[in-house]
PDB file of C-alpha atoms in Angstrom:
ATOM      1  CA  LYS A   1      20.828 -32.700  23.533  1.00 53.00           C
ATOM      2  CA  ALA A   2      20.934 -31.150  27.031  1.00 61.00           C
ATOM      3  CA  PHE A   3      18.416 -28.008  27.308  1.00 59.00           C
ATOM      4  CA  SER A   4      17.362 -26.144  30.091  1.00 60.00           C
ATOM      5  CA  THR A   5      13.416 -26.355  31.071  1.00 61.00           C
ATOM      6  CA  GLU A   6      13.455 -24.028  33.095  1.00 62.00           C
ATOM      7  CA  LEU A   7      10.936 -21.368  33.720  1.00 63.00           C
ATOM      8  CA  CYS A   8      11.170 -18.556  36.922  1.00 64.00           C
ATOM      9  CA  GLY A   9      12.587 -15.942  35.750  1.00 65.00           C
ATOM     10  CA  GLY A  10      14.139 -15.478  39.578  1.00 69.00           C
ATOM     11  CA  THR A  11      11.036 -16.220  40.831  1.00 72.00           C
ATOM     12  CA  HIS A  12      10.772 -19.025  43.068  1.00 78.00           C
ATOM     13  CA  VAL A  13       7.876 -21.358  44.890  1.00 79.00           C
ATOM     14  CA  ARG A  14       7.409 -24.045  46.574  1.00 82.00           C
ATOM     15  CA  ARG A  15       5.109 -25.628  44.304  1.00 82.00           C
ATOM     16  CA  THR A  16       3.021 -25.336  40.924  1.00 79.00           C
ATOM     17  CA  GLY A  17       0.163 -24.400  42.918  1.00 84.00           C
ATOM     18  CA  ASP A  18       1.489 -21.528  44.609  1.00 84.00           C
ATOM     19  CA  ILE A  19       1.017 -20.171  40.365  1.00 83.00           C
ATOM     20  CA  GLY A  20      -2.383 -21.623  39.756  1.00 87.00           C
ATOM     21  CA  LEU A  21      -3.525 -20.175  36.418  1.00 90.00           C
ATOM     22  CA  ILE A  22      -0.332 -20.065  33.397  1.00 89.00           C
ATOM     23  CA  LYS A  23      -1.063 -18.194  30.340  1.00 92.00           C
ATOM     24  CA  VAL A  24       1.909 -17.847  27.760  1.00 92.00           C
ATOM     25  CA  ILE A  25       0.907 -14.944  26.001  1.00 92.00           C
ATOM     26  CA  ALA A  26       4.547 -14.419  23.989  1.00 92.00           C
ATOM     27  CA  GLU A  27       7.330 -16.039  22.684  1.00 92.00           C
ATOM     28  CA  SER A  28       9.916 -14.775  20.454  1.00 92.00           C
ATOM     29  CA  ALA A  29      13.912 -15.368  19.620  1.00 91.00           C
ATOM     30  CA  VAL A  30      16.379 -13.452  21.337  1.00 87.00           C
ATOM     31  CA  ALA A  31      19.630 -15.112  20.740  1.00 88.00           C
ATOM     32  CA  SER A  32      20.584 -18.131  18.401  1.00 88.00           C
ATOM     33  CA  GLY A  33      19.309 -21.441  20.478  1.00 83.00           C
ATOM     34  CA  VAL A  34      17.898 -18.768  22.496  1.00 84.00           C
ATOM     35  CA  ARG A  35      13.422 -17.841  23.051  1.00 84.00           C
ATOM     36  CA  ARG A  36      11.924 -15.653  25.782  1.00 86.00           C
ATOM     37  CA  ILE A  37       8.438 -16.427  26.992  1.00 86.00           C
ATOM     38  CA  GLU A  38       6.171 -14.522  28.618  1.00 88.00           C
ATOM     39  CA  ALA A  39       2.925 -16.206  30.885  1.00 88.00           C
ATOM     40  CA  VAL A  40       0.973 -14.391  33.057  1.00 90.00           C
ATOM     41  CA  THR A  41      -0.636 -16.126  35.915  1.00 88.00           C
ATOM     42  CA  GLY A  42      -2.276 -16.701  38.724  1.00 89.00           C
ATOM     43  CA  ALA A  43      -4.313 -13.318  39.582  1.00 91.00           C
ATOM     44  CA  ALA A  44      -3.145 -11.389  36.377  1.00 93.00           C
ATOM     45  CA  ALA A  45      -4.229 -14.880  34.384  1.00 93.00           C
ATOM     46  CA  GLN A  46      -7.792 -14.606  35.269  1.00 94.00           C
ATOM     47  CA  ALA A  47      -7.901 -10.711  34.651  1.00 95.00           C
ATOM     48  CA  TYR A  48      -6.341 -11.809  30.891  1.00 95.00           C
ATOM     49  CA  PHE A  49      -9.152 -13.696  30.482  1.00 95.00           C
ATOM     50  CA  GLU A  50     -11.696 -11.720  31.306  1.00 96.00           C
ATOM     51  CA  GLU A  51      -9.950  -8.894  28.878  1.00 96.00           C
ATOM     52  CA  GLN A  52     -10.177 -11.055  26.482  1.00 95.00           C
ATOM     53  CA  GLU A  53     -13.937 -12.501  27.124  1.00 96.00           C
ATOM     54  CA  GLN A  54     -14.604  -8.502  27.324  1.00 97.00           C
ATOM     55  CA  ALA A  55     -13.148  -7.914  24.038  1.00 96.00           C
ATOM     56  CA  LEU A  56     -14.897 -11.031  21.605  1.00 96.00           C
ATOM     57  CA  HIS A  57     -18.557 -10.094  22.924  1.00 96.00           C
ATOM     58  CA  GLN A  58     -17.524  -6.456  22.134  1.00 96.00           C
ATOM     59  CA  ALA A  59     -16.275  -7.593  18.599  1.00 96.00           C
ATOM     60  CA  ALA A  60     -19.440 -10.357  18.558  1.00 96.00           C
ATOM     61  CA  GLY A  61     -21.802  -7.329  19.418  1.00 96.00           C
ATOM     62  CA  ALA A  62     -20.128  -4.786  16.845  1.00 96.00           C
ATOM     63  CA  LEU A  63     -20.419  -7.380  14.060  1.00 95.00           C
ATOM     64  CA  LYS A  64     -24.106  -8.914  14.966  1.00 96.00           C
ATOM     65  CA  VAL A  65     -23.077 -12.596  15.392  1.00 96.00           C
ATOM     66  CA  PRO A  66     -22.206 -14.816  18.312  1.00 95.00           C
ATOM     67  CA  PRO A  67     -18.703 -14.852  19.872  1.00 94.00           C
ATOM     68  CA  LEU A  68     -18.047 -18.006  17.858  1.00 94.00           C
ATOM     69  CA  ASP A  69     -18.731 -16.866  15.175  1.00 95.00           C
ATOM     70  CA  VAL A  70     -16.511 -14.725  15.074  1.00 95.00           C
ATOM     71  CA  PRO A  71     -13.244 -15.359  13.397  1.00 95.00           C
ATOM     72  CA  GLY A  72     -15.940 -17.032   9.981  1.00 96.00           C
ATOM     73  CA  ARG A  73     -17.174 -13.239  10.037  1.00 95.00           C
ATOM     74  CA  VAL A  74     -14.137 -11.824  10.149  1.00 96.00           C
ATOM     75  CA  ALA A  75     -13.049 -13.132   7.458  1.00 96.00           C
ATOM     76  CA  SER A  76     -15.466 -12.345   5.488  1.00 95.00           C
ATOM     77  CA  LEU A  77     -15.683  -9.095   6.134  1.00 95.00           C
ATOM     78  CA  ILE A  78     -11.994  -8.992   5.047  1.00 96.00           C
ATOM     79  CA  GLU A  79     -12.509 -11.403   1.771  1.00 95.00           C
ATOM     80  CA  GLU A  80     -15.375  -9.063   0.819  1.00 94.00           C
ATOM     81  CA  ARG A  81     -13.520  -5.990   0.668  1.00 94.00           C
ATOM     82  CA  ARG A  82     -10.483  -7.278  -1.012  1.00 92.00           C
ATOM     83  CA  ASN A  83     -13.110  -8.282  -3.773  1.00 92.00           C
ATOM     84  CA  LEU A  84     -14.954  -3.947  -3.742  1.00 90.00           C
ATOM     85  CA  GLU A  85     -10.391  -3.183  -3.572  1.00 85.00           C
ATOM     86  CA  ARG A  86     -10.123  -5.094  -7.041  1.00 84.00           C
ATOM     87  CA  GLU A  87     -13.343  -3.855  -8.303  1.00 83.00           C
ATOM     88  CA  LEU A  88     -12.828  -0.069  -7.741  1.00 81.00           C
ATOM     89  CA  ALA A  89      -9.315  -0.804  -9.101  1.00 77.00           C
ATOM     90  CA  ASP A  90     -11.210  -2.481 -12.033  1.00 78.00           C
ATOM     91  CA  VAL A  91     -12.967   1.157 -12.454  1.00 76.00           C
ATOM     92  CA  ARG A  92     -10.287   4.021 -11.823  1.00 73.00           C
ATOM     93  CA  LYS A  93      -8.511   1.605 -14.459  1.00 71.00           C
ATOM     94  CA  LYS A  94     -10.885   2.228 -17.065  1.00 72.00           C
ATOM     95  CA  MET A  95     -10.917   5.498 -15.902  1.00 67.00           C
ATOM     96  CA  ALA A  96      -7.885   6.644 -16.544  1.00 68.00           C
ATOM     97  CA  THR A  97      -8.010   4.254 -19.909  1.00 65.00           C
ATOM     98  CA  GLY A  98     -10.742   5.976 -20.995  1.00 63.00           C
ATOM     99  CA  GLY A  99     -12.972   2.894 -20.155  1.00 52.00           C
ATOM    100  CA  GLY A 100     -15.528   4.893 -17.950  1.00 46.00           C
ATOM    101  CA  GLY A 101     -17.259   7.368 -20.076  1.00 42.00           C
ATOM    102  CA  GLY A 102     -15.023  10.470 -18.455  1.00 41.00           C
ATOM    103  CA  SER A 103     -14.101  12.647 -21.868  1.00 39.00           C
ATOM    104  CA  ASP A 104     -11.736  13.910 -18.791  1.00 44.00           C
ATOM    105  CA  ALA A 105     -10.154  10.693 -17.618  1.00 45.00           C
ATOM    106  CA  ALA A 106      -9.574  10.302 -21.738  1.00 61.00           C
ATOM    107  CA  GLU A 107      -7.586  13.622 -22.163  1.00 82.00           C
ATOM    108  CA  VAL A 108      -4.473  13.780 -24.314  1.00 88.00           C
ATOM    109  CA  LYS A 109      -2.964  16.493 -25.785  1.00 90.00           C
ATOM    110  CA  ASP A 110      -0.914  17.283 -27.999  1.00 90.00           C
ATOM    111  CA  VAL A 111       2.872  18.644 -27.314  1.00 91.00           C
ATOM    112  CA  ASN A 112       4.873  19.844 -30.154  1.00 89.00           C
ATOM    113  CA  GLY A 113       3.401  17.403 -31.761  1.00 92.00           C
ATOM    114  CA  ILE A 114       4.182  14.137 -29.415  1.00 93.00           C
ATOM    115  CA  LYS A 115       0.964  12.739 -28.074  1.00 94.00           C
ATOM    116  CA  PHE A 116       0.722  13.778 -23.994  1.00 94.00           C
ATOM    117  CA  ALA A 117      -1.505  11.304 -21.426  1.00 93.00           C
ATOM    118  CA  PRO A 118      -1.332  12.904 -18.284  1.00 93.00           C
ATOM    119  CA  ARG A 119      -3.720  11.389 -15.512  1.00 91.00           C
ATOM    120  CA  LEU A 120      -4.384  13.048 -12.181  1.00 90.00           C
ATOM    121  CA  LEU A 121      -5.524   9.466 -10.115  1.00 88.00           C
ATOM    122  CA  ASP A 122      -6.628   9.947  -6.018  1.00 84.00           C
ATOM    123  CA  GLY A 123      -6.174   6.946  -4.192  1.00 82.00           C
ATOM    124  CA  MET A 124      -5.018   5.000  -7.315  1.00 84.00           C
ATOM    125  CA  PRO A 125      -1.802   2.544  -5.422  1.00 86.00           C
ATOM    126  CA  ALA A 126       1.591   3.116  -6.070  1.00 88.00           C
ATOM    127  CA  LYS A 127       1.922  -0.322  -7.589  1.00 88.00           C
ATOM    128  CA  ASP A 128      -0.603   0.285  -9.648  1.00 88.00           C
ATOM    129  CA  LEU A 129       0.659   2.287 -11.744  1.00 91.00           C
ATOM    130  CA  LYS A 130       3.377   0.593 -14.543  1.00 92.00           C
ATOM    131  CA  GLY A 131       0.806  -1.660 -15.544  1.00 90.00           C
ATOM    132  CA  LEU A 132      -2.030   1.227 -16.092  1.00 89.00           C
ATOM    133  CA  ALA A 133       0.550   3.344 -17.835  1.00 92.00           C
ATOM    134  CA  ASP A 134       1.489   0.207 -20.049  1.00 91.00           C
ATOM    135  CA  GLU A 135      -2.626   0.617 -20.810  1.00 89.00           C
ATOM    136  CA  ILE A 136      -2.229   3.906 -21.226  1.00 90.00           C
ATOM    137  CA  LYS A 137       0.429   3.755 -24.065  1.00 91.00           C
ATOM    138  CA  LYS A 138      -1.255   1.193 -25.907  1.00 89.00           C
ATOM    139  CA  SER A 139      -4.069   2.939 -26.243  1.00 86.00           C
ATOM    140  CA  VAL A 140      -2.078   5.799 -27.078  1.00 89.00           C
ATOM    141  CA  GLY A 141       0.484   4.307 -29.332  1.00 90.00           C
ATOM    142  CA  SER A 142       2.541   6.565 -30.002  1.00 93.00           C
ATOM    143  CA  GLY A 143       3.435   9.424 -26.946  1.00 94.00           C
ATOM    144  CA  VAL A 144       3.645  10.143 -23.281  1.00 95.00           C
ATOM    145  CA  VAL A 145       2.011   9.330 -20.799  1.00 95.00           C
ATOM    146  CA  ALA A 146       2.078  11.061 -17.231  1.00 95.00           C
ATOM    147  CA  LEU A 147       0.586   9.547 -13.789  1.00 94.00           C
ATOM    148  CA  VAL A 148       0.267  11.578 -10.626  1.00 93.00           C
ATOM    149  CA  ALA A 149      -0.672   9.777  -7.856  1.00 92.00           C
ATOM    150  CA  VAL A 150      -1.857  10.941  -5.058  1.00 91.00           C
ATOM    151  CA  ASN A 151      -2.348   8.702  -1.192  1.00 90.00           C
ATOM    152  CA  ASP A 152      -2.483   9.717   2.363  1.00 89.00           C
ATOM    153  CA  GLY A 153      -0.830  12.985   0.783  1.00 90.00           C
ATOM    154  CA  LYS A 154       1.451  11.624  -0.660  1.00 92.00           C
ATOM    155  CA  VAL A 155       2.958  11.812  -4.078  1.00 93.00           C
ATOM    156  CA  SER A 156       3.624   8.665  -6.661  1.00 94.00           C
ATOM    157  CA  LEU A 157       4.824   9.276 -10.617  1.00 95.00           C
ATOM    158  CA  VAL A 158       4.896   6.746 -13.160  1.00 95.00           C
ATOM    159  CA  VAL A 159       6.039   8.282 -17.304  1.00 96.00           C
ATOM    160  CA  GLY A 160       5.615   5.569 -19.755  1.00 95.00           C
ATOM    161  CA  VAL A 161       7.227   6.658 -23.747  1.00 96.00           C
ATOM    162  CA  THR A 162       6.182   4.628 -26.102  1.00 95.00           C
ATOM    163  CA  GLU A 163       9.401   2.334 -27.966  1.00 94.00           C
ATOM    164  CA  ASP A 164       9.286   4.878 -30.822  1.00 94.00           C
ATOM    165  CA  LEU A 165      10.068   7.871 -29.078  1.00 93.00           C
ATOM    166  CA  VAL A 166      12.402   6.580 -26.770  1.00 92.00           C
ATOM    167  CA  GLU A 167      15.404   7.610 -28.764  1.00 92.00           C
ATOM    168  CA  ASN A 168      14.623  11.670 -28.421  1.00 92.00           C
ATOM    169  CA  ILE A 169      13.126  11.524 -25.251  1.00 93.00           C
ATOM    170  CA  ASN A 170      13.758   9.905 -21.893  1.00 94.00           C
ATOM    171  CA  ALA A 171      10.966   9.201 -19.496  1.00 94.00           C
ATOM    172  CA  VAL A 172      13.239   9.332 -16.788  1.00 94.00           C
ATOM    173  CA  ASP A 173      13.820  13.199 -17.201  1.00 93.00           C
ATOM    174  CA  LEU A 174      10.538  14.125 -17.387  1.00 95.00           C
ATOM    175  CA  VAL A 175       9.768  11.613 -14.196  1.00 94.00           C
ATOM    176  CA  ARG A 176      12.375  13.697 -12.182  1.00 94.00           C
ATOM    177  CA  ALA A 177      11.206  17.311 -13.587  1.00 93.00           C
ATOM    178  CA  GLY A 178       7.310  16.142 -11.747  1.00 94.00           C
ATOM    179  CA  SER A 179       8.920  14.837  -8.811  1.00 93.00           C
ATOM    180  CA  GLY A 180      10.316  17.803  -8.256  1.00 91.00           C
ATOM    181  CA  ALA A 181       6.936  19.985  -7.953  1.00 92.00           C
ATOM    182  CA  VAL A 182       6.431  17.918  -4.864  1.00 93.00           C
ATOM    183  CA  GLY A 183       9.504  18.049  -3.504  1.00 92.00           C
ATOM    184  CA  GLY A 184      10.450  14.735  -4.390  1.00 90.00           C
ATOM    185  CA  LYS A 185      14.789  13.950  -4.712  1.00 82.00           C
ATOM    186  CA  GLY A 186      15.345  12.729  -8.650  1.00 81.00           C
ATOM    187  CA  GLY A 187      13.980   8.851  -9.514  1.00 87.00           C
ATOM    188  CA  GLY A 188      15.074   6.455 -11.655  1.00 90.00           C
ATOM    189  CA  GLY A 189      13.744   3.728 -13.921  1.00 93.00           C
ATOM    190  CA  ARG A 190      14.176   3.281 -18.044  1.00 94.00           C
ATOM    191  CA  PRO A 191      14.034   5.255 -21.089  1.00 94.00           C
ATOM    192  CA  ASP A 192      10.464   3.597 -21.541  1.00 95.00           C
ATOM    193  CA  MET A 193       9.111   3.842 -18.051  1.00 96.00           C
ATOM    194  CA  ALA A 194      10.718   5.729 -15.050  1.00 95.00           C
ATOM    195  CA  GLN A 195       8.843   6.581 -11.453  1.00 94.00           C
ATOM    196  CA  ALA A 196       9.246   8.946  -8.117  1.00 94.00           C
ATOM    197  CA  GLY A 197       7.396  10.730  -5.890  1.00 92.00           C
ATOM    198  CA  GLY A 198       7.780  12.936  -3.808  1.00 92.00           C
ATOM    199  CA  PRO A 199       5.504  14.542  -0.051  1.00 92.00           C
ATOM    200  CA  ASP A 200       3.861  17.395  -1.177  1.00 90.00           C
ATOM    201  CA  GLY A 201       0.480  16.285  -2.554  1.00 89.00           C
ATOM    202  CA  GLY A 202      -1.141  19.461  -2.975  1.00 90.00           C
ATOM    203  CA  ASN A 203       0.879  20.363  -5.819  1.00 91.00           C
ATOM    204  CA  ALA A 204       0.004  17.169  -7.054  1.00 92.00           C
ATOM    205  CA  GLN A 205      -1.765  18.911 -10.875  1.00 93.00           C
ATOM    206  CA  ALA A 206       1.555  20.548 -10.580  1.00 94.00           C
ATOM    207  CA  ALA A 207       3.384  17.970 -11.198  1.00 94.00           C
ATOM    208  CA  LEU A 208       2.147  16.978 -14.085  1.00 94.00           C
ATOM    209  CA  ASP A 209       1.890  20.617 -15.150  1.00 94.00           C
ATOM    210  CA  ALA A 210       6.163  20.001 -15.264  1.00 94.00           C
ATOM    211  CA  ILE A 211       6.470  17.060 -16.874  1.00 94.00           C
ATOM    212  CA  GLU A 212       4.304  18.467 -19.861  1.00 94.00           C
ATOM    213  CA  ALA A 213       7.027  21.625 -19.656  1.00 94.00           C
ATOM    214  CA  ALA A 214       9.593  19.792 -19.597  1.00 93.00           C
ATOM    215  CA  LEU A 215       8.123  17.375 -23.324  1.00 92.00           C
ATOM    216  CA  GLY A 216       7.744  20.962 -24.800  1.00 83.00           C
ATOM    217  CA  ALA A 217      10.914  22.022 -24.027  1.00 71.00           C
TER     218      ALA A 217
END
């Protein structure tokens, strides 16, 4: 199948030697069967390589390794960060479930005869909240778990209700009460597990208070 090999962009030269050095810096699809190639040539290409080399040497200096060792050092740091994030997540979970030695973290209230485990978790990733709620539900046995996490000023909420209570207590209703306190609009999920969010991290504690009030109503 015939296809175009023209790479000029409307600028023509007498011979390829007039172009000199050429460096392709980007390539992307612009339409079906059409791709866009971006390149620099001549003095612009030389300047591009010099900028890249300068950036590499700056990175090597910051990492205190030779330039050729930068990729390996960066990969090592990324893996180290992942391990630290996993360890931090484990510590946060232990603290939230009462396994970290903190009495406040293990707090379980009695609200109209129902066990209520509220947790305010600064920096806990939203994706970890449901799993953590399940763990706390198991430790509580019968009751309601409310988790409020704050990340970059935004709030994530998860409410869990043990199976023996779902006929009378709906997690969706409770999480919506908490969401309203932090500027959120509703929430959703199942009677035993629901989630919501809101933009006002400064009212995170108010969200827990609202959930507790709704539970006691």
